[in-house]
Short mmCIF file of C-alpha atoms in Angstrom, two decimals:
data_model
loop_
_atom_site.label_atom_id
_atom_site.label_comp_id
_atom_site.label_asym_id
_atom_site.label_seq_id
_atom_site.Cartn_x
_atom_site.Cartn_y
_atom_site.Cartn_z
CA MET A 1 33.87 -28.61 -69.24
CA HIS A 2 35.00 -25.89 -71.64
CA ASN A 3 37.20 -28.46 -73.41
CA ALA A 4 34.29 -30.80 -73.92
CA VAL A 5 34.25 -32.51 -77.29
CA ASN A 6 32.40 -30.57 -79.92
CA VAL A 7 32.13 -32.27 -83.28
CA ASN A 8 30.26 -30.06 -85.71
CA ASN A 9 29.08 -31.16 -89.12
CA VAL A 10 32.02 -29.51 -90.91
CA SER A 11 34.64 -31.23 -88.75
CA LEU A 12 32.74 -34.49 -89.22
CA ALA A 13 32.90 -34.02 -92.99
CA PHE A 14 36.65 -33.44 -92.79
CA ALA A 15 37.01 -36.54 -90.61
CA ALA A 16 35.20 -38.49 -93.31
CA GLY A 17 38.32 -37.85 -95.39
CA LEU A 18 39.98 -40.52 -93.24
CA VAL A 19 37.67 -43.08 -94.84
CA LEU A 20 39.11 -42.03 -98.21
CA VAL A 21 42.56 -42.94 -96.89
CA ALA A 22 41.30 -46.41 -96.02
CA LEU A 23 39.54 -46.72 -99.38
CA PHE A 24 42.71 -45.64 -101.20
CA ILE A 25 44.78 -48.28 -99.38
CA GLY A 26 42.15 -50.92 -100.17
CA TRP A 27 42.09 -49.93 -103.85
CA ARG A 28 45.88 -49.60 -104.18
CA GLN A 29 46.56 -52.95 -102.50
CA LYS A 30 43.75 -54.63 -104.46
CA LEU A 31 42.19 -55.91 -101.24
CA GLY A 32 38.68 -56.06 -102.66
CA VAL A 33 37.24 -54.55 -99.49
CA ASP A 34 36.00 -51.28 -101.06
CA ARG A 35 32.39 -52.38 -101.27
CA ASP A 36 32.35 -53.77 -97.73
CA MET A 37 34.00 -50.64 -96.41
CA ILE A 38 31.50 -48.30 -98.06
CA ILE A 39 28.58 -50.42 -96.87
CA GLY A 40 30.11 -50.47 -93.37
CA VAL A 41 30.53 -46.69 -93.27
CA VAL A 42 27.02 -46.02 -94.61
CA ARG A 43 25.50 -48.51 -92.16
CA ALA A 44 27.45 -46.97 -89.28
CA ILE A 45 26.22 -43.47 -90.18
CA ILE A 46 22.58 -44.56 -90.57
CA GLN A 47 22.50 -46.84 -87.51
CA LEU A 48 24.24 -44.33 -85.24
CA THR A 49 22.05 -41.45 -86.40
CA ILE A 50 18.88 -43.43 -85.75
CA VAL A 51 20.16 -44.64 -82.39
CA GLY A 52 21.20 -41.09 -81.45
CA PHE A 53 17.68 -39.76 -81.96
CA LEU A 54 16.16 -42.88 -80.36
CA LEU A 55 18.35 -42.53 -77.26
CA LYS A 56 17.53 -38.84 -77.00
CA TYR A 57 13.85 -39.79 -76.92
CA ILE A 58 14.29 -42.68 -74.48
CA PHE A 59 16.44 -40.61 -72.11
CA ALA A 60 13.83 -37.88 -72.14
CA VAL A 61 10.92 -40.27 -71.47
CA ASN A 62 12.89 -42.15 -68.76
CA ASN A 63 10.48 -45.08 -68.64
CA VAL A 64 11.49 -48.43 -67.08
CA LEU A 65 9.68 -50.59 -69.65
CA LEU A 66 11.07 -48.62 -72.56
CA THR A 67 14.59 -48.94 -71.11
CA LEU A 68 14.18 -52.69 -70.69
CA ALA A 69 12.78 -52.99 -74.22
CA MET A 70 15.80 -51.16 -75.60
CA ILE A 71 18.15 -53.46 -73.68
CA LEU A 72 16.26 -56.46 -75.08
CA VAL A 73 16.70 -55.12 -78.61
CA ILE A 74 20.45 -54.78 -78.00
CA ILE A 75 20.61 -58.37 -76.69
CA PHE A 76 18.57 -59.63 -79.65
CA ASN A 77 20.89 -57.96 -82.16
CA ALA A 78 23.99 -59.21 -80.33
CA ALA A 79 22.58 -62.76 -80.34
CA TYR A 80 21.83 -62.51 -84.04
CA ASN A 81 25.41 -61.50 -84.80
CA ALA A 82 26.92 -64.14 -82.50
CA MET A 83 24.75 -66.72 -84.30
CA LYS A 84 26.63 -66.09 -87.54
CA ARG A 85 29.80 -67.50 -85.96
CA GLY A 86 27.98 -70.68 -85.03
CA LYS A 87 26.59 -71.57 -88.45
CA GLY A 88 25.89 -75.28 -88.64
CA ILE A 89 25.13 -75.66 -84.95
CA PRO A 90 21.36 -76.23 -84.58
CA ASN A 91 19.22 -73.63 -82.76
CA ILE A 92 22.29 -71.53 -82.15
CA PHE A 93 20.34 -68.25 -82.08
CA TRP A 94 18.55 -69.20 -78.88
CA SER A 95 21.76 -70.45 -77.32
CA SER A 96 23.27 -67.03 -78.05
CA PHE A 97 20.19 -65.12 -76.91
CA TRP A 98 19.96 -66.85 -73.53
CA SER A 99 23.70 -66.58 -72.95
CA ILE A 100 23.81 -62.85 -73.69
CA LEU A 101 20.62 -62.32 -71.68
CA ILE A 102 22.20 -64.10 -68.69
CA SER A 103 25.54 -62.27 -68.93
CA THR A 104 23.87 -58.87 -69.41
CA SER A 105 21.22 -59.22 -66.73
CA VAL A 106 23.53 -60.67 -64.07
CA THR A 107 26.27 -58.10 -64.70
CA LEU A 108 23.83 -55.17 -64.87
CA SER A 109 22.09 -56.29 -61.69
CA GLY A 110 25.45 -56.52 -59.93
CA LEU A 111 26.39 -53.00 -61.02
CA VAL A 112 23.03 -51.53 -60.02
CA LEU A 113 22.97 -53.33 -56.66
CA ALA A 114 26.56 -52.21 -55.95
CA GLY A 115 25.49 -48.64 -56.67
CA ALA A 116 28.05 -48.31 -59.49
CA ILE A 117 25.36 -47.24 -61.94
CA LYS A 118 21.80 -46.00 -61.54
CA PHE A 119 18.74 -47.57 -63.15
CA VAL A 120 18.30 -44.68 -65.58
CA PRO A 121 18.30 -45.13 -69.38
CA SER A 122 21.33 -42.86 -69.90
CA GLN A 123 23.43 -45.29 -67.85
CA MET A 124 21.66 -48.62 -68.32
CA ILE A 125 21.53 -48.57 -72.13
CA PRO A 126 25.18 -47.70 -72.93
CA ILE A 127 26.44 -50.12 -70.30
CA SER A 128 24.13 -52.87 -71.67
CA GLY A 129 25.55 -52.20 -75.11
CA MET A 130 29.11 -52.64 -73.84
CA ILE A 131 28.25 -55.84 -71.98
CA ALA A 132 26.24 -57.33 -74.84
CA SER A 133 28.82 -56.50 -77.50
CA ASN A 134 31.68 -57.99 -75.48
CA SER A 135 29.59 -61.09 -74.73
CA MET A 136 28.76 -61.30 -78.42
CA VAL A 137 32.42 -61.29 -79.43
CA ALA A 138 33.31 -63.82 -76.71
CA ILE A 139 30.47 -66.15 -77.69
CA GLY A 140 31.38 -65.85 -81.37
CA LEU A 141 34.93 -66.95 -80.55
CA CYS A 142 33.55 -69.84 -78.47
CA TYR A 143 31.39 -71.07 -81.35
CA ARG A 144 34.14 -70.84 -83.92
CA ASN A 145 36.54 -72.75 -81.70
CA MET A 146 33.88 -75.30 -80.78
CA ARG A 147 33.20 -76.14 -84.42
CA THR A 148 36.92 -76.51 -85.07
CA LEU A 149 37.54 -78.67 -82.00
CA PHE A 150 34.56 -80.95 -82.59
CA ARG A 151 35.91 -81.52 -86.09
CA ASP A 152 39.55 -81.99 -85.07
CA GLN A 153 38.83 -84.07 -81.97
CA ARG A 154 35.91 -86.01 -83.41
CA GLN A 155 37.65 -89.37 -83.03
CA GLN A 156 38.50 -88.72 -79.39
CA VAL A 157 34.92 -87.77 -78.60
CA LEU A 158 33.71 -90.95 -80.33
CA GLU A 159 36.21 -93.06 -78.36
CA ARG A 160 34.97 -91.61 -75.09
CA LEU A 161 31.33 -92.21 -76.02
CA ALA A 162 32.17 -95.79 -77.03
CA LEU A 163 33.76 -96.35 -73.64
CA GLY A 164 30.45 -95.43 -72.01
CA ALA A 165 31.15 -91.80 -71.16
CA SER A 166 28.28 -89.35 -70.92
CA VAL A 167 27.96 -86.60 -73.49
CA HIS A 168 29.33 -84.24 -70.84
CA ASP A 169 32.38 -86.39 -70.07
CA SER A 170 33.04 -86.87 -73.79
CA ALA A 171 33.07 -83.17 -74.57
CA ILE A 172 34.16 -81.45 -71.36
CA GLY A 173 37.72 -80.90 -72.63
CA ILE A 174 36.39 -79.10 -75.69
CA VAL A 175 33.93 -77.08 -73.60
CA ARG A 176 36.67 -75.89 -71.23
CA GLU A 177 38.94 -74.98 -74.12
CA CYS A 178 36.17 -72.95 -75.76
CA ILE A 179 35.25 -71.08 -72.57
CA LYS A 180 38.91 -70.13 -72.22
CA THR A 181 38.97 -68.92 -75.83
CA GLY A 182 35.95 -66.71 -75.19
CA MET A 183 37.43 -65.13 -72.06
CA GLN A 184 41.03 -64.79 -73.21
CA PRO A 185 40.78 -61.50 -75.18
CA THR A 186 39.17 -59.74 -72.22
CA ILE A 187 41.83 -61.09 -69.86
CA ASP A 188 44.60 -60.05 -72.26
CA ALA A 189 43.09 -56.59 -72.80
CA SER A 190 42.74 -56.00 -69.07
CA LYS A 191 46.48 -56.56 -68.67
CA THR A 192 47.31 -53.74 -71.09
CA TYR A 193 44.74 -51.14 -70.06
CA GLY A 194 46.46 -47.88 -69.30
CA ILE A 195 49.84 -48.93 -70.72
CA VAL A 196 48.73 -49.70 -74.27
CA SER A 197 45.18 -48.51 -74.57
CA LEU A 198 43.04 -45.92 -72.89
CA PRO A 199 39.79 -47.79 -73.26
CA GLY A 200 36.54 -46.41 -74.61
CA MET A 201 34.72 -45.60 -71.41
CA MET A 202 37.68 -43.77 -69.91
CA SER A 203 38.53 -41.95 -73.15
CA GLY A 204 34.92 -40.86 -73.50
CA LEU A 205 34.82 -39.41 -70.02
CA ILE A 206 38.16 -37.63 -70.45
CA PHE A 207 36.92 -36.23 -73.78
CA ALA A 208 33.84 -34.97 -71.99
CA GLY A 209 36.12 -33.07 -69.60
CA VAL A 210 35.93 -35.42 -66.61
CA ASP A 211 38.92 -35.62 -64.25
CA PRO A 212 41.07 -38.59 -65.46
CA VAL A 213 41.34 -39.97 -61.92
CA TYR A 214 37.55 -40.07 -61.74
CA ALA A 215 37.39 -41.55 -65.26
CA ILE A 216 39.75 -44.33 -64.19
CA LYS A 217 37.33 -45.43 -61.47
CA TYR A 218 34.72 -45.98 -64.12
CA GLN A 219 37.15 -47.81 -66.32
CA ILE A 220 38.09 -50.15 -63.47
CA MET A 221 34.39 -50.84 -63.06
CA VAL A 222 34.23 -51.62 -66.79
CA VAL A 223 37.13 -54.09 -66.47
CA PHE A 224 35.29 -55.96 -63.69
CA MET A 225 32.07 -55.78 -65.66
CA LEU A 226 33.56 -57.14 -68.87
CA LEU A 227 35.32 -60.00 -67.12
CA SER A 228 32.02 -60.99 -65.57
CA ALA A 229 30.11 -60.55 -68.84
CA THR A 230 32.50 -62.51 -71.04
CA SER A 231 32.90 -65.34 -68.54
CA LEU A 232 29.15 -65.64 -67.98
CA GLY A 233 28.45 -65.38 -71.71
CA SER A 234 31.13 -67.92 -72.65
CA VAL A 235 30.19 -70.43 -69.96
CA SER A 236 26.48 -70.36 -70.72
CA ALA A 237 26.94 -70.38 -74.51
CA CYS A 238 29.40 -73.29 -74.39
CA TYR A 239 27.30 -75.36 -72.03
CA ILE A 240 24.18 -74.81 -74.12
CA ALA A 241 25.91 -75.20 -77.50
CA TYR A 242 28.01 -78.35 -76.98
CA ARG A 243 24.90 -80.48 -76.51
CA ARG A 244 23.78 -79.48 -79.98
CA PHE A 245 26.63 -81.61 -81.36
CA PHE A 246 24.87 -84.71 -80.00
CA ASN A 247 21.47 -86.21 -80.68
CA ASP A 248 19.01 -87.70 -78.20
CA GLN A 249 20.75 -91.09 -78.59
CA GLN A 250 23.93 -89.47 -77.23
CA GLN A 251 25.57 -89.91 -80.62
CA LEU A 252 27.95 -87.37 -82.07
CA VAL A 253 26.45 -85.67 -85.09
CA THR A 254 28.32 -83.32 -87.38
CA ALA A 255 27.05 -79.95 -88.46
CA SER A 256 26.28 -81.31 -91.91
CA ASP A 257 24.34 -84.24 -90.39
CA ASN A 258 21.98 -81.68 -88.96
CA GLY A 259 21.25 -80.42 -92.41
CA LYS A 260 22.36 -76.90 -91.57
CA MET B 1 26.97 -106.51 -101.64
CA PHE B 2 27.78 -107.33 -98.05
CA TYR B 3 29.16 -110.63 -96.84
CA ALA B 4 29.52 -111.59 -93.21
CA TYR B 5 30.61 -114.79 -91.59
CA PHE B 6 29.65 -115.53 -88.05
CA ARG B 7 31.74 -117.83 -85.97
CA ILE B 8 29.81 -119.29 -83.09
CA ASN B 9 31.13 -121.01 -80.02
CA GLU B 10 30.89 -124.74 -80.59
CA GLU B 11 29.46 -125.44 -77.16
CA SER B 12 26.71 -122.92 -77.70
CA GLY B 13 24.42 -125.16 -79.77
CA GLU B 14 20.90 -123.95 -80.29
CA THR B 15 19.99 -123.80 -76.65
CA MET B 16 22.11 -120.70 -75.99
CA THR B 17 20.43 -117.43 -75.18
CA ALA B 18 20.61 -114.74 -77.83
CA LEU B 19 22.46 -111.85 -76.23
CA LEU B 20 21.91 -109.53 -79.15
CA THR B 21 19.72 -109.80 -82.22
CA MET B 22 19.35 -107.64 -85.29
CA THR B 23 16.22 -107.92 -87.40
CA ASP B 24 15.83 -106.31 -90.82
CA ILE B 25 18.36 -103.60 -90.03
CA ASP B 26 18.71 -100.94 -92.72
CA TYR B 27 21.15 -98.06 -92.68
CA ARG B 28 21.01 -95.23 -95.14
CA VAL B 29 22.93 -91.99 -95.48
CA GLY B 30 20.68 -89.71 -97.47
CA GLU B 31 19.60 -91.78 -100.46
CA ARG B 32 22.61 -94.09 -100.25
CA LYS B 33 21.93 -97.53 -98.79
CA ILE B 34 24.80 -98.76 -96.65
CA LEU B 35 23.03 -101.77 -95.11
CA THR B 36 19.87 -103.54 -96.19
CA LYS B 37 17.87 -106.07 -94.17
CA ILE B 38 20.68 -107.26 -91.92
CA ASN B 39 19.57 -110.15 -89.70
CA LEU B 40 21.75 -111.79 -87.13
CA ARG B 41 21.59 -113.51 -83.81
CA LEU B 42 24.51 -113.24 -81.41
CA GLU B 43 24.58 -116.02 -78.85
CA LYS B 44 25.96 -115.50 -75.40
CA GLU B 45 29.67 -116.38 -75.10
CA SER B 46 29.93 -116.75 -78.86
CA ASN B 47 32.67 -115.49 -81.12
CA LEU B 48 31.25 -114.01 -84.31
CA MET B 49 33.51 -113.13 -87.16
CA VAL B 50 32.40 -110.61 -89.73
CA VAL B 51 34.33 -110.49 -92.98
CA GLY B 52 33.76 -108.94 -96.36
CA PRO B 53 35.26 -106.55 -98.86
CA SER B 54 36.24 -103.03 -97.82
CA GLY B 55 33.34 -100.61 -97.82
CA SER B 56 30.75 -103.37 -97.53
CA GLY B 57 29.37 -102.00 -94.27
CA LYS B 58 31.08 -104.22 -91.70
CA SER B 59 32.04 -101.35 -89.42
CA THR B 60 28.56 -99.89 -89.78
CA ILE B 61 27.07 -103.12 -88.37
CA LEU B 62 29.39 -102.94 -85.36
CA GLN B 63 28.70 -99.25 -84.85
CA ILE B 64 24.97 -99.94 -84.86
CA MET B 65 25.54 -102.79 -82.38
CA ALA B 66 27.40 -100.30 -80.16
CA ARG B 67 24.69 -97.69 -80.73
CA MET B 68 27.27 -95.23 -81.98
CA ILE B 69 24.85 -94.74 -84.86
CA SER B 70 21.17 -95.64 -85.16
CA PRO B 71 19.73 -97.79 -87.94
CA SER B 72 17.32 -96.25 -90.41
CA ALA B 73 14.96 -99.20 -89.96
CA GLY B 74 14.78 -102.55 -88.18
CA GLN B 75 14.91 -103.84 -84.63
CA MET B 76 17.74 -104.71 -82.32
CA THR B 77 17.46 -106.51 -78.99
CA PHE B 78 20.02 -106.79 -76.23
CA ASP B 79 19.55 -109.16 -73.30
CA ASP B 80 15.95 -109.84 -74.41
CA HIS B 81 14.97 -106.17 -74.43
CA ASP B 82 14.74 -103.57 -77.15
CA ALA B 83 18.34 -102.31 -77.30
CA PHE B 84 17.17 -98.74 -77.77
CA THR B 85 15.35 -98.67 -74.44
CA TYR B 86 18.65 -98.80 -72.54
CA ASP B 87 20.32 -95.55 -71.61
CA PRO B 88 22.99 -95.18 -74.34
CA MET B 89 25.73 -94.57 -71.79
CA VAL B 90 24.85 -97.66 -69.73
CA TYR B 91 24.44 -99.72 -72.92
CA ARG B 92 27.87 -98.76 -74.27
CA ARG B 93 29.49 -99.83 -71.01
CA ARG B 94 28.02 -103.31 -71.64
CA VAL B 95 28.58 -103.42 -75.40
CA SER B 96 32.07 -102.02 -75.88
CA TYR B 97 33.31 -100.96 -79.30
CA CYS B 98 37.03 -100.81 -80.10
CA PHE B 99 37.86 -98.70 -83.14
CA GLN B 100 39.96 -99.79 -86.08
CA GLN B 101 42.44 -96.98 -85.52
CA PRO B 102 41.89 -95.98 -81.92
CA THR B 103 43.01 -92.62 -80.62
CA LEU B 104 44.56 -92.41 -77.20
CA PHE B 105 43.71 -89.26 -75.29
CA GLY B 106 45.36 -87.17 -72.60
CA LYS B 107 49.11 -87.31 -72.14
CA THR B 108 49.94 -90.64 -70.57
CA VAL B 109 48.81 -94.27 -70.66
CA ALA B 110 47.37 -93.67 -67.17
CA ASP B 111 45.08 -90.94 -68.54
CA ASN B 112 43.53 -93.59 -70.78
CA LEU B 113 43.26 -96.34 -68.19
CA ASN B 114 41.97 -93.94 -65.51
CA PHE B 115 39.18 -92.73 -67.79
CA PRO B 116 36.86 -95.74 -67.35
CA PHE B 117 37.07 -95.23 -63.56
CA GLU B 118 36.53 -91.48 -63.81
CA ILE B 119 33.36 -91.76 -65.89
CA ARG B 120 31.97 -94.20 -63.29
CA ASN B 121 32.98 -91.89 -60.42
CA GLN B 122 35.14 -94.65 -59.00
CA SER B 123 38.60 -94.38 -57.53
CA VAL B 124 41.30 -95.78 -59.79
CA ASN B 125 42.13 -99.45 -59.19
CA GLU B 126 45.82 -99.65 -60.00
CA ALA B 127 45.94 -103.40 -59.39
CA ARG B 128 43.38 -103.84 -62.17
CA GLN B 129 45.40 -101.60 -64.47
CA HIS B 130 48.59 -103.58 -63.76
CA GLU B 131 46.76 -106.85 -64.38
CA LEU B 132 45.56 -105.66 -67.80
CA LEU B 133 48.94 -104.23 -68.76
CA ASP B 134 50.49 -107.57 -67.83
CA GLN B 135 48.01 -109.38 -70.11
CA VAL B 136 49.30 -107.37 -73.06
CA ASN B 137 52.98 -107.72 -72.10
CA LEU B 138 53.38 -104.16 -70.85
CA SER B 139 55.02 -103.44 -67.51
CA PRO B 140 53.23 -101.38 -64.80
CA ASP B 141 55.58 -98.43 -65.36
CA TYR B 142 53.92 -97.97 -68.77
CA LEU B 143 51.21 -96.10 -66.86
CA SER B 144 53.44 -93.04 -66.73
CA HIS B 145 54.56 -93.35 -70.36
CA ASP B 146 53.78 -90.53 -72.73
CA ILE B 147 51.33 -91.76 -75.39
CA THR B 148 53.29 -90.04 -78.15
CA GLY B 149 56.25 -92.34 -77.45
CA LEU B 150 54.30 -95.58 -77.91
CA SER B 151 54.67 -97.81 -80.97
CA GLY B 152 51.63 -98.64 -83.12
CA GLY B 153 51.28 -102.04 -81.51
CA GLU B 154 51.55 -100.61 -77.99
CA ARG B 155 48.93 -98.00 -78.74
CA GLN B 156 46.55 -100.66 -80.04
CA ARG B 157 47.13 -102.81 -76.95
CA VAL B 158 46.52 -99.88 -74.58
CA ALA B 159 43.34 -98.96 -76.49
CA LEU B 160 42.11 -102.52 -76.26
CA ILE B 161 42.64 -102.90 -72.52
CA ARG B 162 40.96 -99.52 -72.05
CA ASN B 163 37.78 -101.26 -73.28
CA LEU B 164 38.34 -104.11 -70.81
CA VAL B 165 39.03 -102.21 -67.56
CA PHE B 166 35.41 -102.96 -66.70
CA VAL B 167 34.52 -106.23 -68.39
CA PRO B 168 31.76 -105.66 -70.98
CA ASP B 169 29.11 -108.24 -71.96
CA ILE B 170 30.06 -107.88 -75.63
CA LEU B 171 33.36 -106.77 -77.09
CA LEU B 172 33.18 -105.38 -80.64
CA LEU B 173 36.55 -105.44 -82.39
CA ASP B 174 36.83 -103.49 -85.61
CA GLU B 175 39.91 -104.82 -87.46
CA VAL B 176 41.99 -104.37 -84.32
CA THR B 177 44.78 -106.61 -85.61
CA THR B 178 45.10 -104.91 -89.00
CA GLY B 179 48.61 -103.55 -89.44
CA LEU B 180 49.99 -105.38 -86.41
CA ASP B 181 53.03 -107.64 -86.63
CA THR B 182 52.83 -111.32 -85.68
CA ASP B 183 53.94 -110.75 -82.08
CA ASN B 184 51.42 -107.99 -81.46
CA LYS B 185 48.68 -110.05 -83.09
CA ALA B 186 49.47 -112.97 -80.79
CA ILE B 187 49.26 -110.68 -77.74
CA VAL B 188 45.88 -109.33 -78.87
CA HIS B 189 44.59 -112.87 -79.55
CA GLY B 190 45.75 -113.91 -76.08
CA LEU B 191 43.89 -111.00 -74.50
CA VAL B 192 40.68 -111.78 -76.40
CA ASP B 193 40.97 -115.49 -75.52
CA HIS B 194 41.34 -114.55 -71.86
CA TYR B 195 38.22 -112.38 -72.10
CA ARG B 196 36.32 -115.22 -73.77
CA ASP B 197 37.45 -117.72 -71.14
CA ARG B 198 35.72 -115.53 -68.60
CA GLY B 199 32.43 -115.77 -70.49
CA GLY B 200 32.86 -112.80 -72.80
CA THR B 201 31.12 -112.49 -76.16
CA VAL B 202 33.12 -111.19 -79.11
CA VAL B 203 32.27 -109.84 -82.54
CA TRP B 204 35.27 -109.41 -84.81
CA ILE B 205 35.77 -107.74 -88.11
CA THR B 206 38.87 -109.02 -89.80
CA HIS B 207 40.59 -109.42 -93.14
CA ASP B 208 43.16 -111.74 -91.60
CA GLU B 209 43.06 -115.13 -93.33
CA SER B 210 44.42 -116.98 -90.29
CA GLU B 211 41.73 -115.49 -88.05
CA ILE B 212 39.03 -116.42 -90.58
CA ALA B 213 40.46 -119.92 -91.00
CA ALA B 214 40.38 -120.43 -87.25
CA ALA B 215 36.62 -119.93 -87.16
CA ASP B 216 34.57 -122.95 -86.07
CA ASP B 217 31.27 -121.87 -87.59
CA LEU B 218 30.95 -119.51 -90.46
CA TYR B 219 27.78 -117.93 -91.73
CA GLU B 220 27.32 -115.71 -94.69
CA VAL B 221 25.02 -112.76 -94.71
CA VAL B 222 24.34 -111.04 -97.99
CA ALA B 223 23.33 -107.43 -97.80
CA GLY B 224 19.84 -106.99 -99.05
CA LYS B 225 17.24 -109.54 -98.24
CA HIS B 226 19.25 -112.73 -97.95
CA THR B 227 20.89 -114.43 -95.03
CA GLN B 228 22.35 -117.81 -95.68
CA GLU B 229 24.53 -120.25 -93.87
CA VAL B 230 27.69 -121.10 -95.80
CA ARG B 231 29.75 -123.31 -93.57
CA HIS B 232 29.61 -125.29 -90.39
CA ALA B 233 32.62 -126.87 -88.79
#
């Protein structure tokens, strides 16, 4: 592992110069993203520093409850961010929370039971983060598409309801379309792994000096894991969320009708 | 101000059972009053005609009847029971609302005429579909026609028979003949007459003078607190 990555503070400071390149482009092109970019960089530095020290502590303690609590915090934050994509849909935080909890717990359990990872914080927490963040993105896409489709296909949903269809039968086309939207990026990405991108997990292991063939095994595991996570997350989020577009009288209500 | 005229089957008299009643129905959107104290009694096998200026709330009355929206206040009965105690899905199969500008869904006419069977978990009865297509002067091979290739009149006819695949107790027609030419109107009138001959109850909204003139009994309802009879045949 003599080639293992070694980022010291000086090289990190030089790397920060890359942010200046981005800032220069933003300023030159009058994109108006300077403020957002600076906030993003500062947040990334603070959040990652805190999490680095926190993980060091949690790994050292190696306590089951503490590991689970950390995973729950990750899921909570992912749900909170997914919620922003579903603005206007009532109680969307809990829809996101349960969906990410389901996708993360089922996928993690599968990996642990298959012996692919061990129930130790140094493996459970990073893998949970990958699962939760991919579920979060998938669910966010589902919500955005669901709001668009319920607006664009409002008349069709009303027609189906008027014909005596259940809420499920009135909206199932939209639900299926949204689940597909949530899963599509993961499916597309999996097709280009290795030929376009060397994904994060694999790159990280290679950086750390691990044999690429061994690193690939882990990456294949990640592909399986993310397909499971995004499909579980999308399915549960869509099936929970679509009902929020209807009231208890099985009438279609718009986001604005809900006062959100 | 809302005006509505109700045309009631001549044979109905006063002994007929009220199939649907509305009592003091209000409908508000925020602070805006759309309907105020609407009272009406829909007799079984009757043919009520609702007319009035655009934006007076005619469609809102029909949508409340179909339970597509709920009133802000007031009571509604259907078949002698509180209408809101029925499961909405079951209710809407008995009180069928046809939109002013209906949207066909799926790809073909069959997708639309199969839908009523699918939501009831029943196998598709093609004979029934052919019978309905025949009633609106469309041949059976229309089932495979792409909906994007249909004319406005054909689309309206397909939408209408979609509501009649399973015969409802009440058919609510929201300006279904608006924009149709004379031939298409005649076909729609023929279909509705056929439905009525089989004991169906119809509520129409129309701006068509000939349809209004054909009414046997007309009643005027004024939005607010007044309901008054304006004409009997």
